[in-house]
PDB file of C-alpha atoms in Angstrom:
ATOM      1  CA  UNK G   1       0.079  -0.074  -0.007  1.00 55.00           C
ATOM      2  CA  UNK G   2       2.704   2.313   1.050  1.00 64.00           C
ATOM      3  CA  UNK G   3       3.597   4.666  -1.773  1.00 90.00           C
ATOM      4  CA  UNK G   4       0.539   4.248  -3.833  1.00 94.00           C
ATOM      5  CA  UNK G   5      -1.398   7.052  -2.011  1.00 96.00           C
ATOM      6  CA  UNK G   6       1.565   9.659  -2.738  1.00 96.00           C
ATOM      7  CA  UNK G   7       1.592   8.414  -6.613  1.00 96.00           C
ATOM      8  CA  UNK G   8      -2.348   9.248  -6.715  1.00 97.00           C
ATOM      9  CA  UNK G   9      -1.865  12.372  -5.146  1.00 97.00           C
ATOM     10  CA  UNK G  10       0.811  13.134  -7.600  1.00 97.00           C
ATOM     11  CA  UNK G  11      -1.292  12.386 -10.622  1.00 97.00           C
ATOM     12  CA  UNK G  12      -4.369  14.373  -8.959  1.00 98.00           C
ATOM     13  CA  UNK G  13      -1.995  17.439  -8.599  1.00 97.00           C
ATOM     14  CA  UNK G  14      -0.954  16.901 -12.203  1.00 97.00           C
ATOM     15  CA  UNK G  15      -4.532  16.906 -13.315  1.00 97.00           C
ATOM     16  CA  UNK G  16      -5.022  20.201 -11.461  1.00 98.00           C
ATOM     17  CA  UNK G  17      -2.201  21.745 -12.737  1.00 97.00           C
ATOM     18  CA  UNK G  18      -3.080  20.897 -16.441  1.00 97.00           C
ATOM     19  CA  UNK G  19      -6.904  21.868 -15.918  1.00 97.00           C
ATOM     20  CA  UNK G  20      -5.785  25.277 -14.579  1.00 97.00           C
ATOM     21  CA  UNK G  21      -3.403  25.971 -17.509  1.00 97.00           C
ATOM     22  CA  UNK G  22      -6.071  24.924 -20.027  1.00 96.00           C
ATOM     23  CA  UNK G  23      -8.642  27.375 -18.166  1.00 95.00           C
ATOM     24  CA  UNK G  24      -6.330  29.989 -17.880  1.00 96.00           C
ATOM     25  CA  UNK G  25      -6.332  30.101 -14.213  1.00 96.00           C
ATOM     26  CA  UNK G  26      -3.887  30.327 -11.482  1.00 95.00           C
ATOM     27  CA  UNK G  27      -3.073  27.060  -9.935  1.00 95.00           C
ATOM     28  CA  UNK G  28      -2.618  29.005  -6.332  1.00 96.00           C
ATOM     29  CA  UNK G  29      -6.250  29.687  -6.087  1.00 96.00           C
ATOM     30  CA  UNK G  30      -7.269  25.869  -6.107  1.00 98.00           C
ATOM     31  CA  UNK G  31      -7.205  23.755  -2.790  1.00 98.00           C
ATOM     32  CA  UNK G  32      -7.424  20.088  -3.194  1.00 98.00           C
ATOM     33  CA  UNK G  33      -9.077  18.417  -0.115  1.00 98.00           C
ATOM     34  CA  UNK G  34      -8.043  14.782   0.309  1.00 98.00           C
ATOM     35  CA  UNK G  35     -11.582  13.159   1.574  1.00 98.00           C
ATOM     36  CA  UNK G  36     -10.629  10.934   4.032  1.00 96.00           C
ATOM     37  CA  UNK G  37     -13.968   9.606   5.352  1.00 95.00           C
ATOM     38  CA  UNK G  38     -14.072   5.888   6.371  1.00 94.00           C
ATOM     39  CA  UNK G  39      -9.942   5.723   6.083  1.00 96.00           C
ATOM     40  CA  UNK G  40      -7.644   4.817   8.612  1.00 96.00           C
ATOM     41  CA  UNK G  41      -5.292   7.297  10.377  1.00 97.00           C
ATOM     42  CA  UNK G  42      -2.206   5.464   8.462  1.00 96.00           C
ATOM     43  CA  UNK G  43      -3.449   6.488   5.392  1.00 96.00           C
ATOM     44  CA  UNK G  44      -4.053   9.985   6.187  1.00 97.00           C
ATOM     45  CA  UNK G  45      -0.485   9.973   7.670  1.00 97.00           C
ATOM     46  CA  UNK G  46       0.707   8.951   4.425  1.00 96.00           C
ATOM     47  CA  UNK G  47      -1.269  11.919   2.384  1.00 97.00           C
ATOM     48  CA  UNK G  48       0.013  14.364   5.186  1.00 98.00           C
ATOM     49  CA  UNK G  49       3.648  13.227   4.895  1.00 96.00           C
ATOM     50  CA  UNK G  50       3.487  14.058   1.030  1.00 95.00           C
ATOM     51  CA  UNK G  51       2.193  17.537   1.977  1.00 96.00           C
ATOM     52  CA  UNK G  52      -1.605  17.084   2.092  1.00 97.00           C
ATOM     53  CA  UNK G  53      -3.175  19.458   4.724  1.00 98.00           C
ATOM     54  CA  UNK G  54      -6.740  19.677   3.833  1.00 98.00           C
ATOM     55  CA  UNK G  55      -8.784  16.746   4.712  1.00 98.00           C
ATOM     56  CA  UNK G  56     -12.486  16.062   4.486  1.00 98.00           C
ATOM     57  CA  UNK G  57     -14.577  14.155   6.525  1.00 98.00           C
ATOM     58  CA  UNK G  58     -18.163  13.436   6.401  1.00 97.00           C
ATOM     59  CA  UNK G  59     -19.006  12.171  10.316  1.00 97.00           C
ATOM     60  CA  UNK G  60     -18.568  14.287  13.060  1.00 98.00           C
ATOM     61  CA  UNK G  61     -17.409  11.527  15.246  1.00 98.00           C
ATOM     62  CA  UNK G  62     -14.768  10.611  12.968  1.00 98.00           C
ATOM     63  CA  UNK G  63     -13.373  13.838  12.017  1.00 98.00           C
ATOM     64  CA  UNK G  64     -13.255  14.302  15.937  1.00 98.00           C
ATOM     65  CA  UNK G  65     -11.309  11.237  16.434  1.00 98.00           C
ATOM     66  CA  UNK G  66      -9.041  11.796  13.823  1.00 98.00           C
ATOM     67  CA  UNK G  67      -8.445  15.436  14.938  1.00 98.00           C
ATOM     68  CA  UNK G  68      -7.002  14.211  18.437  1.00 98.00           C
ATOM     69  CA  UNK G  69      -4.368  12.049  16.878  1.00 98.00           C
ATOM     70  CA  UNK G  70      -3.293  13.857  13.593  1.00 98.00           C
ATOM     71  CA  UNK G  71      -0.858  16.930  13.534  1.00 98.00           C
ATOM     72  CA  UNK G  72      -2.579  20.103  14.523  1.00 97.00           C
ATOM     73  CA  UNK G  73      -1.851  21.972  11.107  1.00 98.00           C
ATOM     74  CA  UNK G  74      -4.372  20.081   9.442  1.00 98.00           C
ATOM     75  CA  UNK G  75      -7.347  22.274   7.943  1.00 98.00           C
ATOM     76  CA  UNK G  76     -10.323  19.881   8.801  1.00 98.00           C
ATOM     77  CA  UNK G  77     -13.398  20.295   6.194  1.00 98.00           C
ATOM     78  CA  UNK G  78     -16.920  19.017   7.264  1.00 98.00           C
ATOM     79  CA  UNK G  79     -18.095  18.013   4.279  1.00 98.00           C
ATOM     80  CA  UNK G  80     -21.213  15.768   5.117  1.00 97.00           C
ATOM     81  CA  UNK G  81     -24.580  16.484   6.517  1.00 96.00           C
ATOM     82  CA  UNK G  82     -24.281  18.155   9.834  1.00 98.00           C
ATOM     83  CA  UNK G  83     -27.034  17.330  12.475  1.00 97.00           C
ATOM     84  CA  UNK G  84     -27.811  20.380  14.812  1.00 98.00           C
ATOM     85  CA  UNK G  85     -27.031  18.402  17.892  1.00 98.00           C
ATOM     86  CA  UNK G  86     -23.495  17.371  16.709  1.00 98.00           C
ATOM     87  CA  UNK G  87     -22.286  20.879  16.013  1.00 98.00           C
ATOM     88  CA  UNK G  88     -20.632  21.702  19.470  1.00 98.00           C
ATOM     89  CA  UNK G  89     -18.215  18.765  19.016  1.00 98.00           C
ATOM     90  CA  UNK G  90     -16.685  20.581  15.944  1.00 98.00           C
ATOM     91  CA  UNK G  91     -17.056  24.342  16.047  1.00 97.00           C
ATOM     92  CA  UNK G  92     -13.445  24.806  17.208  1.00 97.00           C
ATOM     93  CA  UNK G  93     -11.990  22.004  15.099  1.00 98.00           C
ATOM     94  CA  UNK G  94     -12.849  22.693  11.780  1.00 98.00           C
ATOM     95  CA  UNK G  95     -11.515  24.963   9.336  1.00 98.00           C
ATOM     96  CA  UNK G  96     -14.501  25.025   6.927  1.00 98.00           C
ATOM     97  CA  UNK G  97     -17.910  23.535   7.327  1.00 98.00           C
ATOM     98  CA  UNK G  98     -19.185  22.980   3.613  1.00 98.00           C
ATOM     99  CA  UNK G  99     -22.737  21.400   4.444  1.00 98.00           C
ATOM    100  CA  UNK G 100     -24.820  24.323   5.702  1.00 98.00           C
ATOM    101  CA  UNK G 101     -28.219  23.984   4.146  1.00 97.00           C
ATOM    102  CA  UNK G 102     -30.733  25.733   6.746  1.00 98.00           C
ATOM    103  CA  UNK G 103     -31.048  28.703   8.937  1.00 98.00           C
ATOM    104  CA  UNK G 104     -31.606  26.486  11.944  1.00 98.00           C
ATOM    105  CA  UNK G 105     -28.284  24.649  11.219  1.00 98.00           C
ATOM    106  CA  UNK G 106     -26.379  28.190  10.841  1.00 98.00           C
ATOM    107  CA  UNK G 107     -28.269  29.476  14.127  1.00 98.00           C
ATOM    108  CA  UNK G 108     -27.031  26.502  16.093  1.00 98.00           C
ATOM    109  CA  UNK G 109     -23.259  26.948  14.704  1.00 98.00           C
ATOM    110  CA  UNK G 110     -23.486  30.467  15.527  1.00 98.00           C
ATOM    111  CA  UNK G 111     -24.599  29.931  19.154  1.00 98.00           C
ATOM    112  CA  UNK G 112     -21.875  27.180  19.544  1.00 98.00           C
ATOM    113  CA  UNK G 113     -19.365  29.544  18.143  1.00 98.00           C
ATOM    114  CA  UNK G 114     -20.226  32.385  20.682  1.00 98.00           C
ATOM    115  CA  UNK G 115     -19.984  29.974  23.155  1.00 98.00           C
ATOM    116  CA  UNK G 116     -16.493  28.860  22.452  1.00 97.00           C
ATOM    117  CA  UNK G 117     -15.394  32.309  21.483  1.00 98.00           C
ATOM    118  CA  UNK G 118     -14.461  31.169  17.670  1.00 98.00           C
ATOM    119  CA  UNK G 119     -15.658  32.473  14.118  1.00 97.00           C
ATOM    120  CA  UNK G 120     -16.674  29.640  12.007  1.00 98.00           C
ATOM    121  CA  UNK G 121     -16.293  29.802   8.376  1.00 98.00           C
ATOM    122  CA  UNK G 122     -18.972  27.895   6.298  1.00 98.00           C
ATOM    123  CA  UNK G 123     -20.218  27.505   2.774  1.00 98.00           C
ATOM    124  CA  UNK G 124     -24.027  27.145   1.819  1.00 98.00           C
ATOM    125  CA  UNK G 125     -24.604  23.890   0.392  1.00 98.00           C
ATOM    126  CA  UNK G 126     -26.723  24.145  -3.030  1.00 98.00           C
ATOM    127  CA  UNK G 127     -28.665  21.262  -4.480  1.00 98.00           C
ATOM    128  CA  UNK G 128     -28.072  22.764  -8.037  1.00 97.00           C
ATOM    129  CA  UNK G 129     -29.374  19.395  -9.407  1.00 95.00           C
ATOM    130  CA  UNK G 130     -32.265  19.359  -7.298  1.00 95.00           C
ATOM    131  CA  UNK G 131     -31.909  15.657  -6.742  1.00 94.00           C
ATOM    132  CA  UNK G 132     -34.372  14.234  -4.244  1.00 92.00           C
ATOM    133  CA  UNK G 133     -31.805  12.137  -2.336  1.00 91.00           C
ATOM    134  CA  UNK G 134     -29.325  15.231  -1.880  1.00 93.00           C
ATOM    135  CA  UNK G 135     -29.425  17.741   0.941  1.00 95.00           C
ATOM    136  CA  UNK G 136     -28.981  21.631  -0.059  1.00 97.00           C
ATOM    137  CA  UNK G 137     -30.962  24.449  -0.905  1.00 98.00           C
ATOM    138  CA  UNK G 138     -32.342  25.223  -4.192  1.00 97.00           C
ATOM    139  CA  UNK G 139     -30.677  27.970  -6.443  1.00 97.00           C
ATOM    140  CA  UNK G 140     -33.756  30.330  -5.872  1.00 97.00           C
ATOM    141  CA  UNK G 141     -33.664  30.085  -2.023  1.00 97.00           C
ATOM    142  CA  UNK G 142     -29.857  30.683  -1.917  1.00 98.00           C
ATOM    143  CA  UNK G 143     -29.712  34.434  -1.729  1.00 98.00           C
ATOM    144  CA  UNK G 144     -32.451  34.601   0.808  1.00 98.00           C
ATOM    145  CA  UNK G 145     -30.818  32.260   3.145  1.00 98.00           C
ATOM    146  CA  UNK G 146     -27.260  33.974   2.682  1.00 98.00           C
ATOM    147  CA  UNK G 147     -28.974  37.385   3.976  1.00 98.00           C
ATOM    148  CA  UNK G 148     -30.434  35.546   6.883  1.00 98.00           C
ATOM    149  CA  UNK G 149     -27.166  33.921   7.961  1.00 98.00           C
ATOM    150  CA  UNK G 150     -24.933  37.224   7.301  1.00 97.00           C
ATOM    151  CA  UNK G 151     -26.298  38.487  10.319  1.00 97.00           C
ATOM    152  CA  UNK G 152     -25.732  35.970  12.672  1.00 98.00           C
ATOM    153  CA  UNK G 153     -22.603  36.503  15.417  1.00 98.00           C
ATOM    154  CA  UNK G 154     -19.394  34.232  15.126  1.00 98.00           C
ATOM    155  CA  UNK G 155     -20.558  32.540  11.403  1.00 98.00           C
ATOM    156  CA  UNK G 156     -18.943  33.883   8.188  1.00 98.00           C
ATOM    157  CA  UNK G 157     -20.046  32.683   4.743  1.00 98.00           C
ATOM    158  CA  UNK G 158     -17.202  32.249   2.341  1.00 98.00           C
ATOM    159  CA  UNK G 159     -18.950  30.770  -0.567  1.00 98.00           C
ATOM    160  CA  UNK G 160     -20.939  27.571  -1.893  1.00 98.00           C
ATOM    161  CA  UNK G 161     -20.733  24.212  -2.197  1.00 98.00           C
ATOM    162  CA  UNK G 162     -22.536  21.277  -4.247  1.00 98.00           C
ATOM    163  CA  UNK G 163     -22.552  17.812  -4.818  1.00 97.00           C
ATOM    164  CA  UNK G 164     -23.204  17.072  -8.486  1.00 96.00           C
ATOM    165  CA  UNK G 165     -24.989  13.892  -9.410  1.00 94.00           C
ATOM    166  CA  UNK G 166     -23.179  10.553  -9.963  1.00 92.00           C
ATOM    167  CA  UNK G 167     -22.167  10.169 -13.425  1.00 92.00           C
ATOM    168  CA  UNK G 168     -19.988   8.099 -15.644  1.00 90.00           C
ATOM    169  CA  UNK G 169     -19.123  10.904 -17.859  1.00 94.00           C
ATOM    170  CA  UNK G 170     -18.105  14.251 -15.814  1.00 92.00           C
ATOM    171  CA  UNK G 171     -18.682  16.280 -18.650  1.00 95.00           C
ATOM    172  CA  UNK G 172     -22.610  15.975 -17.861  1.00 96.00           C
ATOM    173  CA  UNK G 173     -22.013  17.863 -14.407  1.00 97.00           C
ATOM    174  CA  UNK G 174     -20.843  21.049 -16.235  1.00 97.00           C
ATOM    175  CA  UNK G 175     -24.061  22.426 -16.406  1.00 98.00           C
ATOM    176  CA  UNK G 176     -24.355  22.299 -12.714  1.00 98.00           C
ATOM    177  CA  UNK G 177     -20.991  23.650 -11.678  1.00 98.00           C
ATOM    178  CA  UNK G 178     -21.456  26.480 -14.236  1.00 98.00           C
ATOM    179  CA  UNK G 179     -25.062  27.323 -12.546  1.00 98.00           C
ATOM    180  CA  UNK G 180     -23.284  27.466  -9.095  1.00 98.00           C
ATOM    181  CA  UNK G 181     -20.450  29.823 -10.224  1.00 98.00           C
ATOM    182  CA  UNK G 182     -23.257  31.941 -11.882  1.00 98.00           C
ATOM    183  CA  UNK G 183     -25.054  31.913  -8.787  1.00 98.00           C
ATOM    184  CA  UNK G 184     -21.962  32.893  -6.750  1.00 98.00           C
ATOM    185  CA  UNK G 185     -21.376  35.731  -9.192  1.00 98.00           C
ATOM    186  CA  UNK G 186     -25.195  37.041  -8.558  1.00 97.00           C
ATOM    187  CA  UNK G 187     -24.728  36.731  -4.751  1.00 98.00           C
ATOM    188  CA  UNK G 188     -21.480  38.677  -4.914  1.00 96.00           C
ATOM    189  CA  UNK G 189     -23.209  41.686  -6.882  1.00 96.00           C
ATOM    190  CA  UNK G 190     -25.841  41.870  -4.021  1.00 96.00           C
ATOM    191  CA  UNK G 191     -23.145  43.060  -1.755  1.00 93.00           C
ATOM    192  CA  UNK G 192     -24.304  41.656   1.563  1.00 94.00           C
ATOM    193  CA  UNK G 193     -22.115  42.629   4.559  1.00 93.00           C
ATOM    194  CA  UNK G 194     -20.046  39.916   6.167  1.00 90.00           C
ATOM    195  CA  UNK G 195     -20.282  37.289   3.243  1.00 96.00           C
ATOM    196  CA  UNK G 196     -18.053  36.635   0.427  1.00 96.00           C
ATOM    197  CA  UNK G 197     -17.994  34.119  -2.506  1.00 98.00           C
ATOM    198  CA  UNK G 198     -14.497  33.670  -2.852  1.00 97.00           C
ATOM    199  CA  UNK G 199     -14.989  29.702  -2.256  1.00 98.00           C
ATOM    200  CA  UNK G 200     -16.412  27.470  -4.847  1.00 98.00           C
ATOM    201  CA  UNK G 201     -16.474  23.810  -3.255  1.00 98.00           C
ATOM    202  CA  UNK G 202     -17.314  21.688  -6.310  1.00 98.00           C
ATOM    203  CA  UNK G 203     -16.026  18.444  -8.148  1.00 97.00           C
ATOM    204  CA  UNK G 204     -15.190  15.051  -6.929  1.00 97.00           C
ATOM    205  CA  UNK G 205     -12.926  12.294  -8.378  1.00 95.00           C
ATOM    206  CA  UNK G 206     -15.330  11.433 -11.233  1.00 95.00           C
ATOM    207  CA  UNK G 207     -15.446  15.187 -12.330  1.00 97.00           C
ATOM    208  CA  UNK G 208     -13.004  17.647 -10.857  1.00 97.00           C
ATOM    209  CA  UNK G 209     -11.404  18.733 -14.032  1.00 97.00           C
ATOM    210  CA  UNK G 210     -14.719  19.933 -15.308  1.00 97.00           C
ATOM    211  CA  UNK G 211     -15.390  21.782 -12.254  1.00 98.00           C
ATOM    212  CA  UNK G 212     -12.045  23.301 -12.376  1.00 98.00           C
ATOM    213  CA  UNK G 213     -12.519  24.731 -15.869  1.00 97.00           C
ATOM    214  CA  UNK G 214     -15.908  26.184 -14.380  1.00 97.00           C
ATOM    215  CA  UNK G 215     -14.404  27.914 -11.344  1.00 97.00           C
ATOM    216  CA  UNK G 216     -13.872  25.676  -8.579  1.00 98.00           C
ATOM    217  CA  UNK G 217     -11.642  26.748  -5.901  1.00 98.00           C
ATOM    218  CA  UNK G 218     -11.887  23.414  -3.773  1.00 98.00           C
ATOM    219  CA  UNK G 219     -12.040  20.006  -5.082  1.00 98.00           C
ATOM    220  CA  UNK G 220     -12.978  17.187  -2.912  1.00 98.00           C
ATOM    221  CA  UNK G 221     -11.056  14.036  -4.063  1.00 98.00           C
ATOM    222  CA  UNK G 222     -11.389  10.627  -1.973  1.00 97.00           C
ATOM    223  CA  UNK G 223     -11.230   7.715  -4.499  1.00 96.00           C
ATOM    224  CA  UNK G 224      -8.633   9.200  -6.566  1.00 96.00           C
ATOM    225  CA  UNK G 225      -6.305   9.701  -3.798  1.00 97.00           C
ATOM    226  CA  UNK G 226      -7.247   6.709  -1.090  1.00 96.00           C
ATOM    227  CA  UNK G 227      -8.611   4.248  -3.680  1.00 91.00           C
ATOM    228  CA  UNK G 228     -12.287   2.913  -3.462  1.00 82.00           C
ATOM    229  CA  UNK G 229     -13.702   2.128  -0.209  1.00 65.00           C
TER     230      UNK G 229
END
């Protein structure tokens, strides 16, 4: 197993470099998140040793357990659905929560952040493809939610996230990535206080080159780095 993860990261990094070149983008504005859910600490450590500092987890308990034993300079990303009763365990541990999809959840994050005296950076999860099985707000509800969250203390909206449909051909998801980018630009133009649209978290192992060509700044790659579950 040793070495395979590093090889995989190298390949993913090359694809990111090439995609940025093609799109005329600066590689420096893209962050690779190694999606490490269900993976043992040894595998994360290998990715860390190769230079990965951003790791994405889906479950609160798993994130907390790994946080305790892994190096402290890791930036942890909560990318899975977050239940309100679990918020208190991670507000002071995560670098970014990608999956905020309701005012109630944002209020809970704000409440716990105030208690712990931290500022929590969040993304609004948008269900661009309007899939029944996915969480997230619809495109048309996003601005309204952004406005409501923007006035909460100790919470800072940094952009948008979407989980595109699972497809064989990543090209099919271009429409959703392009729509999320458009939405971010529209919201930026509204000049809402205390929010920024600098982060677009979109694209996974099967479609991240397409997401990059449409403006993704964070790509979430799990299988492409750690192999299939």
